Short mmCIF file of C-alpha atoms in Angstrom, two decimals:
data_model
loop_
_atom_site.label_atom_id
_atom_site.label_comp_id
_atom_site.label_asym_id
_atom_site.label_seq_id
_atom_site.Cartn_x
_atom_site.Cartn_y
_atom_site.Cartn_z
CA UNK A 1 225.00 125.93 167.27
CA UNK A 2 226.04 128.21 170.49
CA UNK A 3 224.04 126.44 172.89
CA UNK A 4 220.62 126.35 171.36
CA UNK A 5 220.48 122.57 170.38
CA UNK A 6 221.81 121.98 174.07
CA UNK A 7 219.19 124.20 175.36
CA UNK A 8 216.71 122.13 173.60
CA UNK A 9 217.55 118.91 174.92
CA UNK A 10 217.41 120.28 178.49
CA UNK A 11 213.87 121.81 177.73
CA UNK A 12 212.76 118.55 176.54
CA UNK A 13 213.80 116.81 179.64
CA UNK A 14 211.74 119.65 181.60
CA UNK A 15 208.66 119.32 179.48
CA UNK A 16 207.24 116.46 181.38
CA UNK A 17 206.22 116.80 184.96
CA UNK A 18 208.73 117.00 187.93
CA UNK A 19 210.10 113.44 188.52
CA UNK A 20 208.99 112.20 185.15
CA UNK A 21 211.16 110.75 182.37
CA UNK A 22 211.35 111.23 178.87
CA UNK A 23 212.48 108.95 176.24
CA UNK A 24 216.20 109.23 176.35
CA UNK A 25 217.09 111.58 173.02
CA UNK A 26 220.21 109.85 171.72
CA UNK A 27 220.21 111.57 168.36
CA UNK A 28 220.05 115.43 170.15
CA UNK A 29 222.66 113.92 172.22
CA UNK A 30 224.93 112.95 169.75
CA UNK A 31 224.47 116.32 167.91
CA UNK A 32 225.34 118.20 170.83
CA UNK A 33 228.37 116.34 171.36
CA UNK A 34 229.39 116.85 167.51
CA UNK A 35 228.61 120.75 167.97
CA UNK A 36 231.28 120.36 171.07
CA UNK A 37 233.85 119.22 168.56
CA UNK A 38 232.89 121.69 166.01
CA UNK A 39 233.45 124.59 168.46
CA UNK A 40 236.67 123.15 169.66
CA UNK A 41 237.98 122.89 166.06
CA UNK A 42 237.10 126.62 165.34
CA UNK A 43 238.65 127.53 168.77
CA UNK A 44 241.80 125.81 167.82
CA UNK A 45 241.77 127.61 164.39
CA UNK A 46 241.55 131.14 165.68
CA UNK A 47 244.27 130.17 168.13
CA UNK A 48 246.59 129.23 165.53
CA UNK A 49 245.85 132.29 163.73
CA UNK A 50 246.61 134.45 166.49
CA UNK A 51 249.95 132.59 167.01
CA UNK A 52 250.74 132.82 163.02
CA UNK A 53 250.57 136.60 163.35
CA UNK A 54 253.05 136.39 166.42
CA UNK A 55 250.67 137.93 168.95
CA UNK A 56 251.01 136.39 172.49
CA UNK A 57 247.94 134.42 172.96
CA UNK A 58 247.44 135.07 176.89
CA UNK A 59 247.39 138.63 176.65
CA UNK A 60 246.42 139.62 173.00
CA UNK A 61 242.58 141.29 172.75
CA UNK A 62 242.03 141.30 169.17
CA UNK A 63 239.06 140.19 167.21
CA UNK A 64 240.28 136.71 166.88
CA UNK A 65 240.45 136.20 170.64
CA UNK A 66 236.89 137.29 171.46
CA UNK A 67 235.86 135.01 168.53
CA UNK A 68 238.04 132.13 170.16
CA UNK A 69 236.28 133.37 173.51
CA UNK A 70 232.57 133.00 172.41
CA UNK A 71 233.57 129.47 170.82
CA UNK A 72 235.07 128.34 174.11
CA UNK A 73 232.05 129.74 176.26
CA UNK A 74 229.74 127.87 173.93
CA UNK A 75 231.60 124.49 174.43
CA UNK A 76 231.24 125.12 178.37
CA UNK A 77 227.69 125.65 178.05
CA UNK A 78 227.13 122.90 175.84
CA UNK A 79 228.97 120.81 178.58
CA UNK A 80 226.53 122.09 181.11
CA UNK A 81 223.57 121.13 179.41
CA UNK A 82 224.65 117.63 178.82
CA UNK A 83 225.94 117.10 182.34
CA UNK A 84 222.41 118.40 183.57
CA UNK A 85 220.35 116.22 181.45
CA UNK A 86 222.52 113.05 182.28
CA UNK A 87 222.52 114.06 186.00
CA UNK A 88 218.94 114.64 186.49
CA UNK A 89 217.92 111.59 184.99
CA UNK A 90 220.36 109.63 187.12
CA UNK A 91 218.67 111.11 190.02
CA UNK A 92 215.29 109.78 188.77
CA UNK A 93 216.52 106.45 188.30
CA UNK A 94 218.01 106.44 191.77
CA UNK A 95 214.66 107.21 193.37
CA UNK A 96 213.17 104.57 191.27
CA UNK A 97 215.18 101.71 192.73
CA UNK A 98 214.11 103.10 196.34
CA UNK A 99 210.46 103.38 195.44
CA UNK A 100 209.86 100.21 193.06
CA UNK A 101 212.57 97.87 193.88
CA UNK A 102 214.96 95.98 191.57
CA UNK A 103 212.57 95.20 188.51
CA UNK A 104 212.34 97.68 186.03
CA UNK A 105 208.62 97.94 184.76
CA UNK A 106 208.46 97.77 180.75
CA UNK A 107 207.19 101.40 180.30
CA UNK A 108 210.15 102.82 181.90
CA UNK A 109 212.49 100.46 180.38
CA UNK A 110 211.66 101.90 177.19
CA UNK A 111 212.72 105.40 178.11
CA UNK A 112 215.93 104.54 179.22
CA UNK A 113 219.32 104.25 177.25
CA UNK A 114 221.48 101.07 177.61
CA UNK A 115 223.64 102.73 180.07
CA UNK A 116 221.15 104.02 182.15
CA UNK A 117 219.55 100.42 182.26
CA UNK A 118 223.17 99.39 183.57
CA UNK A 119 223.14 102.39 185.94
CA UNK A 120 219.92 100.82 187.59
CA UNK A 121 220.69 97.37 187.70
CA UNK A 122 224.15 98.29 189.52
CA UNK A 123 222.55 100.81 192.02
CA UNK A 124 220.13 98.18 193.03
CA UNK A 125 222.50 95.48 193.37
CA UNK A 126 224.86 97.93 195.59
CA UNK A 127 221.87 98.86 197.65
CA UNK A 128 221.05 95.11 198.29
CA UNK A 129 224.38 94.29 199.39
CA UNK A 130 224.32 96.73 201.80
CA UNK A 131 221.09 95.99 203.08
CA UNK A 132 221.89 92.26 203.23
CA UNK A 133 225.33 93.39 205.35
CA UNK A 134 223.10 95.33 207.60
CA UNK A 135 220.29 92.55 207.51
CA UNK A 136 217.75 95.37 207.62
CA UNK A 137 215.51 96.32 204.43
CA UNK A 138 215.74 99.94 204.03
CA UNK A 139 213.00 100.30 201.14
CA UNK A 140 210.07 99.55 203.38
CA UNK A 141 208.23 101.95 205.60
CA UNK A 142 208.52 105.04 203.29
CA UNK A 143 205.50 106.42 204.79
CA UNK A 144 205.58 106.07 208.75
CA UNK A 145 203.66 102.98 209.77
CA UNK A 146 200.32 103.07 211.72
CA UNK A 147 199.33 99.19 211.47
CA UNK A 148 201.43 96.12 210.83
CA UNK A 149 198.77 94.72 208.57
CA UNK A 150 196.70 96.33 205.92
CA UNK A 151 193.84 95.36 203.46
CA UNK A 152 194.74 95.26 199.99
CA UNK A 153 192.98 94.74 196.68
CA UNK A 154 194.80 92.93 193.84
CA UNK A 155 194.53 95.05 190.68
CA UNK A 156 196.55 93.00 188.21
CA UNK A 157 197.11 89.24 187.85
CA UNK A 158 200.49 88.92 189.61
CA UNK A 159 200.31 85.24 189.80
CA UNK A 160 200.09 82.39 192.15
CA UNK A 161 202.04 81.04 195.00
CA UNK A 162 203.66 84.29 195.83
CA UNK A 163 206.04 83.69 198.61
CA UNK A 164 205.62 86.46 201.33
CA UNK A 165 207.38 86.67 204.70
CA UNK A 166 204.79 84.77 206.70
CA UNK A 167 202.66 82.68 204.24
CA UNK A 168 202.31 81.98 200.49
CA UNK A 169 199.21 83.57 198.84
CA UNK A 170 197.44 83.13 195.61
CA UNK A 171 196.98 86.72 194.18
CA UNK A 172 193.95 86.56 191.86
CA UNK A 173 192.73 89.87 190.14
CA UNK A 174 190.31 91.58 192.08
CA UNK A 175 190.98 89.56 195.41
CA UNK A 176 191.07 91.09 198.86
CA UNK A 177 193.91 90.19 201.07
CA UNK A 178 195.07 91.09 204.53
CA UNK A 179 198.73 91.43 204.32
CA UNK A 180 201.57 92.75 206.23
CA UNK A 181 202.22 96.33 205.27
CA UNK A 182 205.89 95.46 204.67
CA UNK A 183 205.07 92.97 201.83
CA UNK A 184 202.22 94.98 200.53
CA UNK A 185 204.17 98.22 200.15
CA UNK A 186 206.34 96.76 197.02
CA UNK A 187 203.33 95.82 194.90
CA UNK A 188 201.34 98.95 196.12
CA UNK A 189 204.44 101.39 194.74
CA UNK A 190 204.54 99.17 191.52
CA UNK A 191 200.73 99.69 190.90
CA UNK A 192 199.52 96.25 191.33
CA UNK A 193 197.50 96.58 194.41
CA UNK A 194 195.70 99.22 195.91
CA UNK A 195 195.03 99.99 199.51
CA UNK A 196 191.59 99.63 200.88
CA UNK A 197 190.58 101.91 203.67
CA UNK A 198 187.48 101.72 205.73
CA UNK B 1 227.64 126.92 191.44
CA UNK B 2 224.96 125.31 193.47
CA UNK B 3 222.66 125.90 190.45
CA UNK B 4 225.00 124.19 187.88
CA UNK B 5 222.79 120.98 187.35
CA UNK B 6 219.49 122.94 187.94
CA UNK B 7 217.29 122.64 185.23
CA UNK B 8 215.23 125.94 185.48
CA UNK B 9 218.49 127.73 186.05
CA UNK B 10 219.97 126.44 182.79
CA UNK B 11 216.31 127.56 181.15
CA UNK B 12 216.41 130.89 182.69
CA UNK B 13 220.08 131.94 181.60
CA UNK B 14 218.85 130.88 177.69
CA UNK B 15 216.68 134.21 177.67
CA UNK B 16 217.63 136.54 174.57
CA UNK B 17 219.13 140.02 175.51
CA UNK B 18 220.04 142.32 173.15
CA UNK B 19 223.82 143.83 173.52
CA UNK B 20 225.98 146.15 171.53
CA UNK B 21 229.44 144.86 170.85
CA UNK B 22 232.13 146.95 172.15
CA UNK B 23 235.17 144.87 170.65
CA UNK B 24 235.17 143.09 167.25
CA UNK B 25 234.90 139.24 167.28
CA UNK B 26 235.82 137.03 164.41
CA UNK B 27 235.20 133.50 163.41
CA UNK B 28 231.75 133.42 164.85
CA UNK B 29 228.68 133.01 163.13
CA UNK B 30 226.43 133.99 165.79
CA UNK B 31 224.93 137.11 163.93
CA UNK B 32 222.14 135.93 161.72
CA UNK B 33 221.92 139.19 160.14
CA UNK B 34 225.66 139.75 159.03
CA UNK B 35 227.03 137.74 155.71
CA UNK B 36 230.50 137.37 157.18
CA UNK B 37 231.75 135.88 160.15
CA UNK B 38 232.88 139.18 161.60
CA UNK B 39 231.21 141.08 164.11
CA UNK B 40 231.88 145.05 163.78
CA UNK B 41 232.27 146.92 166.90
CA UNK B 42 228.99 148.67 167.67
CA UNK B 43 226.88 146.16 166.17
CA UNK B 44 223.78 144.94 167.68
CA UNK B 45 223.32 141.39 168.30
CA UNK B 46 220.71 139.34 170.07
CA UNK B 47 222.65 136.74 172.34
CA UNK B 48 221.35 134.48 175.02
CA UNK B 49 221.79 135.63 178.39
CA UNK B 50 224.69 133.37 179.31
CA UNK B 51 226.88 134.40 176.60
CA UNK B 52 226.08 138.06 177.17
CA UNK B 53 226.94 137.94 180.88
CA UNK B 54 230.48 136.21 180.35
CA UNK B 55 231.24 138.96 177.49
CA UNK B 56 230.08 141.89 179.88
CA UNK B 57 232.32 140.78 182.65
CA UNK B 58 235.15 140.85 180.09
CA UNK B 59 233.93 144.30 178.80
CA UNK B 60 233.37 143.02 175.45
CA UNK B 61 229.74 143.93 175.08
CA UNK B 62 227.30 146.30 176.69
CA UNK B 63 224.00 144.97 177.74
CA UNK B 64 220.46 146.71 176.80
CA UNK B 65 217.62 146.26 179.05
CA UNK B 66 215.47 143.43 177.70
CA UNK B 67 211.95 144.13 176.47
CA UNK B 68 210.13 142.31 179.19
CA UNK B 69 211.32 145.00 181.64
CA UNK B 70 210.34 147.94 179.49
CA UNK B 71 208.14 150.97 180.16
CA UNK B 72 204.99 149.51 178.96
CA UNK B 73 205.33 146.23 181.53
CA UNK B 74 206.01 148.68 184.17
CA UNK B 75 203.15 150.89 183.67
CA UNK B 76 200.75 147.58 183.42
CA UNK B 77 202.61 146.47 186.80
CA UNK B 78 201.91 149.73 188.43
CA UNK B 79 198.15 149.57 187.24
CA UNK B 80 197.27 145.89 188.04
CA UNK B 81 200.16 143.37 188.67
CA UNK B 82 197.95 140.62 189.66
CA UNK B 83 196.25 140.36 186.04
CA UNK B 84 199.82 141.21 183.84
CA UNK B 85 200.52 138.21 182.02
CA UNK B 86 204.02 137.78 182.92
CA UNK B 87 204.39 134.19 181.73
CA UNK B 88 204.15 135.57 178.11
CA UNK B 89 206.68 138.35 178.85
CA UNK B 90 209.22 136.00 180.20
CA UNK B 91 208.38 132.68 182.10
CA UNK B 92 211.18 133.15 184.57
CA UNK B 93 210.67 136.95 185.29
CA UNK B 94 211.87 137.07 188.84
CA UNK B 95 215.15 135.12 188.30
CA UNK B 96 216.08 136.65 184.82
CA UNK B 97 215.44 140.20 186.70
CA UNK B 98 217.53 139.21 189.45
CA UNK B 99 220.41 138.11 187.20
CA UNK B 100 220.20 140.91 184.71
CA UNK B 101 219.92 143.74 187.33
CA UNK B 102 223.74 143.95 188.32
CA UNK B 103 224.73 144.05 184.73
CA UNK B 104 222.58 146.60 182.79
CA UNK B 105 222.56 150.10 183.76
CA UNK B 106 219.34 150.34 185.60
CA UNK B 107 218.86 150.59 189.09
CA UNK B 108 215.05 150.17 189.25
CA UNK B 109 214.86 146.59 188.14
CA UNK B 110 214.99 145.66 191.85
CA UNK B 111 212.19 147.80 193.02
CA UNK B 112 210.01 146.64 190.14
CA UNK B 113 210.31 142.87 190.69
CA UNK B 114 209.78 143.72 194.53
CA UNK B 115 206.41 145.37 194.02
CA UNK B 116 205.10 143.05 191.45
CA UNK B 117 205.78 140.10 193.44
CA UNK B 118 204.25 141.48 196.65
CA UNK B 119 200.98 142.16 195.04
CA UNK B 120 201.09 139.02 192.86
CA UNK B 121 201.79 136.73 195.84
CA UNK B 122 198.55 137.48 197.72
CA UNK B 123 196.60 136.60 194.44
CA UNK B 124 198.51 133.50 194.25
CA UNK B 125 198.11 132.15 197.71
CA UNK B 126 194.32 132.93 197.97
CA UNK B 127 193.71 131.27 194.55
CA UNK B 128 195.59 128.11 195.64
CA UNK B 129 193.88 127.64 198.92
CA UNK B 130 190.38 128.44 197.56
CA UNK B 131 189.84 127.58 193.82
CA UNK B 132 189.17 124.03 193.08
CA UNK B 133 191.62 122.43 190.45
CA UNK B 134 190.13 123.45 187.29
CA UNK B 135 188.66 126.95 188.41
CA UNK B 136 191.97 128.42 188.88
CA UNK B 137 193.23 127.36 185.60
CA UNK B 138 192.67 130.68 183.65
CA UNK B 139 194.57 132.40 186.29
CA UNK B 140 197.49 129.62 186.07
CA UNK B 141 198.46 130.82 182.59
CA UNK B 142 199.54 134.29 183.44
CA UNK B 143 202.03 133.09 186.49
CA UNK B 144 205.73 132.79 186.05
CA UNK B 145 207.50 129.58 186.63
CA UNK B 146 208.43 130.57 190.26
CA UNK B 147 204.95 131.65 191.08
CA UNK B 148 203.68 128.25 189.42
CA UNK B 149 205.95 126.58 192.00
CA UNK B 150 204.36 128.47 195.00
CA UNK B 151 200.92 127.86 193.68
CA UNK B 152 201.39 123.99 193.36
CA UNK B 153 203.11 123.81 196.84
CA UNK B 154 200.01 125.48 198.51
CA UNK B 155 197.80 123.18 196.54
CA UNK B 156 199.24 120.34 197.58
CA UNK B 157 199.41 121.20 201.16
CA UNK B 158 195.68 121.81 200.87
CA UNK B 159 195.14 118.43 199.47
CA UNK B 160 197.38 116.90 202.00
CA UNK B 161 195.31 118.61 204.74
CA UNK B 162 192.00 117.49 203.50
CA UNK B 163 193.52 113.99 202.98
CA UNK B 164 194.74 113.89 206.56
CA UNK B 165 191.19 115.11 207.94
CA UNK B 166 189.50 112.45 205.67
CA UNK B 167 191.88 109.61 206.19
CA UNK B 168 192.61 108.34 202.75
CA UNK B 169 194.82 105.66 201.58
CA UNK B 170 198.49 106.31 202.56
CA UNK B 171 200.24 104.09 199.92
CA UNK B 172 200.44 105.30 196.80
CA UNK B 173 201.66 103.83 193.25
CA UNK B 174 205.09 105.48 192.68
CA UNK B 175 204.60 108.66 190.71
CA UNK B 176 206.85 107.93 188.05
CA UNK B 177 204.46 105.15 186.63
CA UNK B 178 201.52 107.73 186.19
CA UNK B 179 198.25 108.01 187.53
CA UNK B 180 196.14 105.40 185.28
CA UNK B 181 197.44 102.05 185.28
CA UNK B 182 196.71 100.22 182.06
CA UNK B 183 196.18 96.50 182.50
CA UNK B 184 198.66 94.46 180.71
CA UNK B 185 196.88 91.33 179.64
#
């Protein structure tokens, strides 16, 4: 009550490093929403009590007024914590689309709620629409380019016959390829390849 | 309202302050020591900062100086501020001090914060730029959240500089996927 559970939710979000996601805590979220309803009920009963005593609700400053005020402030605080939780998670999801592309890796998919997964797919769909209208891929070149081609080593089995912009390639594990930077960037940010230097 | 969604700001405002109620309040179970829902005038209650701040604006409570700014801490900071464990006192020492200074009747908090920060700042930067990652860890545990942000910014600046000089791989796995990648068979 009185914002403590809501603060727990926020602290849980902050407990992992910056830019990391925790498992979506739907239980705690629901509990905080239920607390909001509870505060609202208490607020209404106090206001009703004041009206029954014949006091003007706007200007009277008795004990009931301050009680109602505390309930109102707790409600607003709960709202703030819930909004911040959802908003910060949404920000991280948006940055995911830019870094990883439109396919969600499994370990992240487990951490998101159903609505957040929908948000991810809708956002990446909108981005694709925008990029296709401009005929420009905005998600490459996140690091300023030095060379058009880079040498990469494949870390995970991606599969055979992957179609790239200028050829098809077979990506067996631990094989080394000389790829165009724009193609490789996507695989590197998903951790499937690593860049070789020197 | 630029900090509405800011997580650190929300956690800072959750710090407990002790207040004295100037007006009574009924129907609230916020005081754990009282048996009824009624808070008497003049009763001392521990409230989170956000609630105390709003009530003080409406003149319903008066706020006491929180314990992290008491005489003991002041003497320790005057003696040697670089080794005072501010994190155990209050992990958001500076932010909280800035917020509480206007509503508590104590004019010296501002000077206290400034002098503590000035002397600790030098320590933070020298340690961040020179110590290796593990060696600075003992020092790290006494820093407040704001100082840790500074420390990490300085460290990452050093690491980027070294990487630029050496010339390492410029593409990295997306940070959200973690450092170790498990191979899925």
